[in-house]
Amino acid sequence: MAVESIMTTYNRLSVAFERGEGSWLYDTDGNKYLDALSGIAVCGLGHAHPAVTHAICDQATKLLHTSNLYTIPLQQQLAERLTQVSGMENVFFGNSGAEANEAAIKLARRYGHTVRNIDNPTIIVMEDSFHGRTMATLSATGNRSAQAGFEPLVSGFVRAPYNDVEAIKKIAENNPNVVAILVEPIQGESGIQIPADDYLNQLRDICDQNEWLLMLDEVQSGNGRSGKYFAYQHNDILPDVVTTAKGLGNGVPIGACLARGTAATILTAGTHGSTYGGNPLSCAAALAVVNTILDENLCERSAELGDKIANGFRNELQHAGYVKEVRNKGMLIAIELTEAGTELAVLAKVKGILLNVTGGGKVVRMLPPLTMTDEEAELLVKTLSQIIRVYAADERSPASDSVSPSNDRRAQ
Ligand SMILES: *Cc1c(COP(=O)(O)O)cnc(C)c1O
């Protein structure tokens, strides 16, 4: 058997893109695809957004990297912008979501040792959560199959069901080592799970009562995706720590861990670091992203267009069997199926639509660019609804991933 030169950590669809523009990707054969996934919530401004392209090109002519041993003015500017928009006080920059969450986990443990005098600080994490693939973030992740084979896991986590405040109260009564809750305001990987409206408010209260840090993982839900800049802003609360990444750089790797109050005082000189984290290139890109999201009112747009798309699907799919529920918070959009339908990602790709199926194969997940136009959104709803109706009617065409789509079968 031939050994591939890339480790097979991903099952890849047989398509390679060479160019993108707005909501569209173009493959190496010249076919175009409507991108309803945005590289998994990364390219929130779509592909080749001029503001980001310009910021990267301009910065590349000046300076890519110095080191965090020196002052980085662009990092300071980005941190100021992020603290303004979030209500947080300071920021640690890394290069990914996992790295942002690692910073949060380390911060919580150090808070336990230095502020709470707890020798075995423990963090409450949720079932079905996703926090990353590094050892600590994998250990925090609530997915046994992702953890299998990587034991021993990092200790110091206790698990509770998502959206279950009573379970958290029980842990509070029984576990004096808890120092923090780490939770996604909306669970992304497990299929856009949206908790009760007051879930975060209740967690905030419990954290206040117990001197725990409320740490929100907004790697996927942040940067305008949920219809607010951060999803916790739907709740009128402030976390102690918030992490973000994905949509922050629109494709340039960057992650951030923001903190407030006591939490903002924990990571002092020498306690944590990252060689690349917050370098001039990634900060120039992220600054352009944040400014564009705010200047072009893309949070409001995300709320409005996300509802429109979800309503469109509800309307188109109301008589289709096989569809359990359509749900969304802004442009985090899910069509939950009654049974697994992993093939839908391939069927959609053949028709020129990019999305992904998650949540145990039962949730069609869409994370379209926040810049998607009304016409593109309508095309997405019409085309995908048709695919699902046909699929539900069990007229599953033998469309194979290896068959190159002819133009008349494509979305446009
Ligand atoms: C994607 C994701 C991560 C991990 O981010 P990476 O950049 O892949 O390390 C962490 N948390 C959530 C909620 C995510 O969606």
Coordinates of C-alpha atoms and ligand atoms in Angstrom, one line a residue:
M1 CA 0.0 0.0 0.0
A2 CA 1.3 3.4 -0.9
V3 CA 2.1 5.6 2.0
E4 CA 0.7 9.1 1.6
S5 CA 3.1 11.9 2.3
I6 CA 0.4 13.6 4.4
M7 CA -0.7 11.9 7.6
T8 CA -4.3 10.8 7.2
T9 CA -5.7 12.9 10.1
Y10 CA -8.5 14.2 7.8
N11 CA -10.9 12.5 5.4
R12 CA -10.8 14.9 2.5
L13 CA -13.2 15.5 -0.3
S14 CA -11.6 15.1 -3.7
V15 CA -11.6 18.8 -4.6
A16 CA -8.7 21.3 -4.5
F17 CA -9.4 25.1 -4.6
E18 CA -7.0 27.5 -6.1
R19 CA -8.8 30.8 -5.7
G20 CA -11.6 32.4 -3.8
E21 CA -13.6 35.6 -4.0
G22 CA -16.3 36.6 -1.5
S23 CA -18.6 33.6 -0.9
W24 CA -17.2 31.7 -3.8
L25 CA -14.3 29.2 -4.2
Y26 CA -12.9 28.1 -7.6
D27 CA -11.4 24.6 -8.0
T28 CA -8.4 23.7 -10.1
D29 CA -10.8 22.6 -13.0
G30 CA -12.5 26.0 -13.0
N31 CA -15.7 24.9 -11.2
K32 CA -17.2 27.4 -8.7
Y33 CA -18.6 26.5 -5.3
L34 CA -20.8 28.6 -3.0
D35 CA -18.9 28.4 0.3
A36 CA -21.4 27.9 3.2
L37 CA -18.6 26.8 5.6
S38 CA -16.0 29.5 5.4
G39 CA -13.2 27.1 6.2
I40 CA -15.1 26.2 9.4
A41 CA -16.0 29.7 10.6
V42 CA -12.6 31.2 9.6
C43 CA -13.3 33.3 6.5
G44 CA -16.1 35.3 8.0
L45 CA -15.4 38.2 5.6
G46 CA -15.4 35.8 2.7
H47 CA -12.4 35.0 0.5
A48 CA -9.8 37.6 -0.6
H49 CA -11.6 40.5 1.2
P50 CA -9.8 43.6 0.0
A51 CA -9.3 45.1 3.5
V52 CA -7.5 41.9 4.7
T53 CA -5.6 41.4 1.5
H54 CA -4.4 45.0 1.6
A55 CA -3.4 44.8 5.3
I56 CA -1.4 41.6 4.7
C57 CA 0.4 42.8 1.6
D58 CA 1.2 46.1 3.1
Q59 CA 2.5 44.5 6.3
A60 CA 4.5 42.0 4.3
T61 CA 6.5 44.8 2.7
K62 CA 7.5 46.1 6.2
L63 CA 7.9 43.5 8.8
L64 CA 6.6 39.9 9.5
H65 CA 8.0 39.1 12.8
T66 CA 10.1 40.5 15.6
S67 CA 9.4 38.6 18.8
N68 CA 7.5 39.2 22.0
L69 CA 10.8 40.3 23.5
Y70 CA 10.0 43.7 21.9
T71 CA 7.1 46.1 21.8
I72 CA 4.7 45.3 18.9
P73 CA 2.5 48.3 18.2
L74 CA 0.1 46.4 16.0
Q75 CA -0.4 43.9 18.8
Q76 CA -1.2 46.7 21.2
Q77 CA -3.7 48.3 18.7
L78 CA -5.4 44.9 18.2
A79 CA -5.6 44.3 21.9
E80 CA -7.1 47.7 22.5
R81 CA -9.7 47.1 19.8
L82 CA -10.6 43.7 21.2
T83 CA -10.8 44.9 24.8
Q84 CA -13.1 47.8 23.6
V85 CA -15.4 45.5 21.7
S86 CA -15.5 42.8 24.4
G87 CA -15.5 44.7 27.7
M88 CA -12.4 42.7 28.7
E89 CA -9.2 44.3 30.0
N90 CA -6.2 42.5 28.4
V91 CA -5.2 39.9 25.9
F92 CA -2.7 37.1 25.4
F93 CA -2.1 36.2 21.7
G94 CA -1.4 32.8 20.3
N95 CA -1.9 31.1 16.9
S96 CA -5.0 29.0 17.2
G97 CA -8.1 28.2 19.1
A98 CA -6.4 25.4 21.0
E99 CA -3.6 27.7 22.0
A100 CA -6.0 30.3 23.2
N101 CA -7.8 27.6 25.3
E102 CA -4.5 26.4 26.7
A103 CA -3.8 29.9 27.9
A104 CA -7.2 29.9 29.6
I105 CA -6.7 26.5 31.2
K106 CA -3.3 27.6 32.5
L107 CA -4.7 30.9 33.7
A108 CA -7.4 29.1 35.7
R109 CA -5.0 26.7 37.3
R110 CA -2.6 29.5 38.3
Y111 CA -5.6 31.4 39.6
G112 CA -6.4 28.4 41.7
H113 CA -2.9 28.2 43.1
T114 CA -2.2 31.9 43.6
V115 CA -5.6 33.3 44.5
R116 CA -7.6 30.4 45.9
N117 CA -4.9 28.4 47.6
I118 CA -6.1 25.2 45.9
D119 CA -3.5 22.5 45.3
N120 CA -5.5 20.6 42.7
P121 CA -7.4 23.2 40.8
T122 CA -10.3 21.7 38.8
I123 CA -12.2 23.1 35.8
I124 CA -15.8 22.2 35.0
V125 CA -16.2 21.3 31.3
M126 CA -19.2 20.1 29.3
E127 CA -20.3 17.0 27.6
D128 CA -20.2 17.2 23.8
S129 CA -17.9 20.2 24.0
F130 CA -14.9 20.9 21.7
H131 CA -11.9 22.9 22.8
G132 CA -9.1 21.7 20.6
R133 CA -6.6 18.8 19.9
T134 CA -3.7 19.6 22.1
M135 CA -3.4 17.3 25.2
A136 CA -5.0 19.8 27.7
T137 CA -7.7 21.0 25.3
L138 CA -8.4 17.4 24.1
S139 CA -8.8 16.4 27.8
A140 CA -11.3 19.3 28.2
T141 CA -13.2 18.2 25.1
G142 CA -16.3 16.2 25.8
N143 CA -15.9 13.6 23.1
R144 CA -14.7 10.1 24.1
S145 CA -13.9 9.1 20.5
A146 CA -11.6 12.1 20.0
Q147 CA -9.8 11.2 23.2
A148 CA -9.5 7.4 22.5
G149 CA -6.0 6.2 22.2
F150 CA -4.5 9.3 23.7
E151 CA -4.7 8.4 27.3
P152 CA -3.5 9.3 29.9
L153 CA -5.5 12.5 29.6
V154 CA -4.6 15.7 31.5
S155 CA -6.3 15.6 34.9
G156 CA -8.1 18.5 36.6
F157 CA -11.4 18.5 34.6
V158 CA -14.8 17.5 35.9
R159 CA -17.6 17.1 33.4
A160 CA -21.2 18.2 33.4
P161 CA -24.1 17.9 30.8
Y162 CA -24.4 21.0 28.6
N163 CA -27.3 23.4 29.4
D164 CA -27.8 21.9 32.8
V165 CA -27.5 24.4 35.6
E166 CA -28.6 22.0 38.3
A167 CA -25.6 19.7 37.5
I168 CA -23.3 22.6 38.0
K169 CA -24.9 23.5 41.4
K170 CA -24.3 19.9 42.5
I171 CA -20.7 20.0 41.6
A172 CA -20.4 23.3 43.5
E173 CA -21.8 21.5 46.6
N174 CA -19.4 18.6 46.3
N175 CA -16.2 19.7 44.8
P176 CA -14.1 22.4 46.7
N177 CA -11.3 22.2 44.1
V178 CA -13.3 23.9 41.3
V179 CA -11.8 27.2 40.1
A180 CA -13.5 27.8 36.8
I181 CA -16.1 26.8 34.2
L182 CA -14.9 26.5 30.6
V183 CA -17.9 26.4 28.2
E184 CA -18.9 27.3 24.7
P185 CA -21.8 29.8 24.6
I186 CA -23.1 27.8 21.6
Q187 CA -21.6 24.4 21.0
G188 CA -20.2 24.3 17.4
E189 CA -18.6 21.0 16.6
S190 CA -21.4 19.0 18.3
G191 CA -23.9 20.5 15.9
I192 CA -24.8 24.1 16.8
Q193 CA -26.3 23.4 20.2
I194 CA -28.0 26.5 21.6
P195 CA -28.6 26.5 25.4
A196 CA -31.4 28.2 27.2
D197 CA -31.5 32.0 26.9
D198 CA -30.4 32.5 30.5
Y199 CA -27.8 29.7 30.7
L200 CA -24.8 32.1 30.7
N201 CA -26.5 34.4 33.3
Q202 CA -27.0 31.5 35.6
L203 CA -23.5 30.3 35.1
R204 CA -22.3 33.8 35.8
D205 CA -24.2 33.9 39.1
I206 CA -22.8 30.5 40.2
C207 CA -19.3 31.6 39.4
D208 CA -19.7 34.7 41.4
Q209 CA -21.1 32.8 44.4
N210 CA -18.2 30.4 44.3
E211 CA -15.2 32.5 43.3
W212 CA -14.9 30.6 40.0
L213 CA -13.8 32.1 36.8
L214 CA -16.4 32.0 33.9
M215 CA -14.3 31.1 30.8
L216 CA -16.1 31.2 27.5
D217 CA -14.7 29.4 24.4
E218 CA -15.7 31.7 21.6
V219 CA -13.3 30.3 19.1
Q220 CA -16.2 29.4 16.8
S221 CA -19.0 31.7 18.0
G222 CA -17.0 34.9 18.2
N223 CA -16.1 37.6 15.7
G224 CA -19.7 38.4 14.7
R225 CA -20.8 34.9 13.9
S226 CA -23.6 34.6 16.4
G227 CA -25.1 38.0 15.6
K228 CA -23.1 39.9 18.3
Y229 CA -19.4 40.4 18.3
F230 CA -19.2 37.8 21.0
A231 CA -22.1 35.4 21.8
Y232 CA -22.1 36.3 25.5
Q233 CA -23.2 39.8 24.4
H234 CA -26.7 38.4 23.8
N235 CA -26.8 37.9 27.6
D236 CA -25.6 41.2 29.0
I237 CA -22.9 39.5 31.1
L238 CA -19.2 39.6 31.1
P239 CA -17.0 36.5 31.4
D240 CA -13.7 36.5 33.3
V241 CA -11.9 34.9 30.4
V242 CA -12.9 34.6 26.7
T243 CA -11.0 32.8 24.0
T244 CA -11.3 33.3 20.3
A245 CA -9.5 32.4 17.1
K246 CA -11.1 31.1 13.8
G247 CA -12.8 34.2 12.4
L248 CA -10.3 36.6 14.0
G249 CA -7.7 36.4 11.2
N250 CA -10.0 35.5 8.3
G251 CA -7.4 32.8 7.4
V252 CA -4.2 34.2 8.9
P253 CA -3.6 32.0 12.0
I254 CA -4.2 33.9 15.3
G255 CA -5.8 33.1 18.6
A256 CA -6.6 35.3 21.6
C257 CA -7.3 34.8 25.3
L258 CA -8.9 37.8 26.8
A259 CA -9.2 38.4 30.6
R260 CA -10.8 40.8 33.0
G261 CA -10.6 41.7 36.7
T262 CA -8.5 39.3 38.8
A263 CA -8.2 36.9 35.8
A264 CA -6.3 39.7 34.0
T265 CA -3.6 39.8 36.7
I266 CA -2.7 36.1 36.7
L267 CA -0.4 35.5 33.7
T268 CA 2.7 37.6 34.6
A269 CA 6.1 37.8 32.9
G270 CA 7.7 34.4 32.4
T271 CA 4.5 32.4 33.2
H272 CA 3.4 31.8 29.6
G273 CA 4.4 32.7 26.1
S274 CA 4.3 32.0 22.3
T275 CA 7.0 32.7 19.8
Y276 CA 4.7 33.7 17.0
G277 CA 1.7 34.8 19.0
G278 CA 0.6 38.3 18.1
N279 CA 3.2 38.9 15.5
P280 CA 3.0 42.0 13.3
L281 CA 1.6 40.1 10.2
S282 CA -1.2 38.3 12.0
C283 CA -2.1 41.4 14.1
A284 CA -2.3 43.5 10.9
A285 CA -4.7 41.0 9.4
A286 CA -6.8 40.7 12.5
L287 CA -7.0 44.4 13.0
A288 CA -8.4 44.7 9.5
V289 CA -10.9 41.9 10.3
V290 CA -12.2 43.5 13.5
N291 CA -12.4 46.9 12.0
T292 CA -14.3 45.6 8.9
I293 CA -16.7 43.6 11.1
L294 CA -17.5 46.8 13.1
D295 CA -17.4 49.3 10.3
E296 CA -19.6 47.3 8.0
N297 CA -22.1 46.3 10.8
L298 CA -21.5 42.6 10.1
C299 CA -22.8 41.5 13.5
E300 CA -26.2 43.0 12.7
R301 CA -26.0 41.5 9.2
S302 CA -25.1 38.1 10.7
A303 CA -28.2 38.2 12.9
E304 CA -30.5 39.3 10.1
L305 CA -29.2 37.0 7.3
G306 CA -28.8 34.0 9.6
D307 CA -32.5 34.2 10.6
K308 CA -33.4 34.7 7.0
I309 CA -31.5 31.6 5.9
A310 CA -32.9 29.5 8.7
N311 CA -36.5 30.6 8.0
G312 CA -35.9 29.8 4.3
F313 CA -34.9 26.3 5.2
R314 CA -37.8 25.9 7.6
N315 CA -40.1 27.0 4.8
E316 CA -38.6 24.8 2.1
L317 CA -38.2 21.7 4.3
Q318 CA -41.4 21.8 6.3
H319 CA -42.8 18.8 4.4
A320 CA -39.5 16.9 3.9
G321 CA -39.2 13.9 6.1
Y322 CA -35.8 13.3 7.7
V323 CA -35.5 16.8 9.0
K324 CA -35.9 17.1 12.7
E325 CA -35.2 20.8 13.3
V326 CA -33.6 23.9 11.7
R327 CA -31.9 26.2 14.3
N328 CA -29.5 29.1 14.2
K329 CA -27.9 31.9 16.2
G330 CA -26.8 34.4 13.6
M331 CA -24.8 32.6 11.0
L332 CA -24.3 29.5 13.0
I333 CA -26.9 27.4 11.2
A334 CA -27.9 23.8 11.6
I335 CA -30.3 21.4 9.9
E336 CA -30.7 18.5 12.3
L337 CA -31.6 15.2 10.6
T338 CA -33.5 12.3 12.1
E339 CA -30.8 9.9 11.1
A340 CA -27.1 10.2 10.0
G341 CA -26.6 11.8 6.6
T342 CA -22.9 12.3 6.2
E343 CA -23.2 11.8 2.4
L344 CA -24.9 15.2 2.2
A345 CA -21.6 16.9 2.3
V346 CA -20.6 15.1 -0.9
L347 CA -24.0 15.5 -2.6
A348 CA -23.9 19.2 -1.8
K349 CA -20.3 19.5 -3.1
V350 CA -21.3 17.8 -6.4
K351 CA -24.0 20.5 -6.7
G352 CA -21.5 23.3 -5.9
I353 CA -22.3 23.9 -2.2
L354 CA -19.7 23.6 0.5
L355 CA -20.9 22.7 4.0
N356 CA -20.2 20.1 6.6
V357 CA -22.0 17.4 8.5
T358 CA -21.2 17.1 12.2
G359 CA -22.9 16.2 15.5
G360 CA -22.5 12.4 14.9
G361 CA -23.4 12.7 11.3
K362 CA -26.9 14.1 12.0
V363 CA -26.3 17.8 11.7
V364 CA -25.8 19.7 8.5
R365 CA -23.7 22.7 9.6
M366 CA -23.4 26.0 7.8
L367 CA -21.1 28.8 8.8
P368 CA -21.4 31.1 5.7
P369 CA -19.4 34.3 5.3
L370 CA -21.0 37.2 7.2
T371 CA -20.6 39.1 3.9
M372 CA -22.9 36.7 1.9
T373 CA -25.4 38.5 -0.3
D374 CA -29.2 38.0 -0.2
E375 CA -29.0 36.4 -3.6
E376 CA -26.3 33.9 -2.6
A377 CA -28.3 33.1 0.6
E378 CA -31.4 32.4 -1.5
L379 CA -29.3 30.2 -3.9
L380 CA -28.0 28.3 -0.8
V381 CA -31.5 27.7 0.6
K382 CA -33.0 26.7 -2.7
T383 CA -30.2 24.4 -3.8
L384 CA -29.6 22.6 -0.5
S385 CA -33.3 22.2 0.2
Q386 CA -33.7 20.5 -3.1
I387 CA -30.7 18.2 -2.3
I388 CA -32.2 17.3 1.1
R389 CA -35.7 16.7 -0.3
V390 CA -34.4 14.3 -2.9
Y391 CA -32.2 12.6 -0.3
A392 CA -35.2 12.4 2.1
A393 CA -37.4 10.9 -0.6
D394 CA -34.7 8.2 -0.9
E395 CA -34.0 9.0 -4.5
R396 CA -30.4 9.0 -3.5
S397 CA -28.5 9.4 -6.8
P398 CA -25.4 7.4 -7.1
A399 CA -23.4 10.6 -7.2
S400 CA -19.9 9.7 -6.3
D401 CA -17.3 11.9 -5.0
S402 CA -14.9 10.8 -7.7
V403 CA -17.3 12.0 -10.5
S404 CA -16.4 15.4 -11.6
P405 CA -19.5 17.5 -11.8
S406 CA -20.7 18.7 -15.1
N407 CA -21.6 22.4 -15.3
D408 CA -25.4 21.9 -15.7
R409 CA -25.6 20.1 -12.4
R410 CA -24.0 23.0 -10.6
A411 CA -25.5 25.8 -8.5
Q412 CA -24.6 28.5 -11.0
Ligands
LIG1 C1 -12.2 25.0 16.3 C2 -12.4 25.2 17.8 C3 -11.3 25.0 18.7 C4 -9.9 24.7 18.2 O1 -9.4 25.7 17.4 P1 -8.0 25.3 16.6 O2 -7.7 26.6 15.9 O3 -8.4 24.2 15.6 O4 -7.0 24.9 17.5 C5 -11.6 25.3 20.0 N1 -12.8 25.6 20.5 C6 -13.9 25.7 19.6 C7 -15.2 26.0 20.2 C8 -13.7 25.4 18.3 O5 -14.8 25.5 17.4

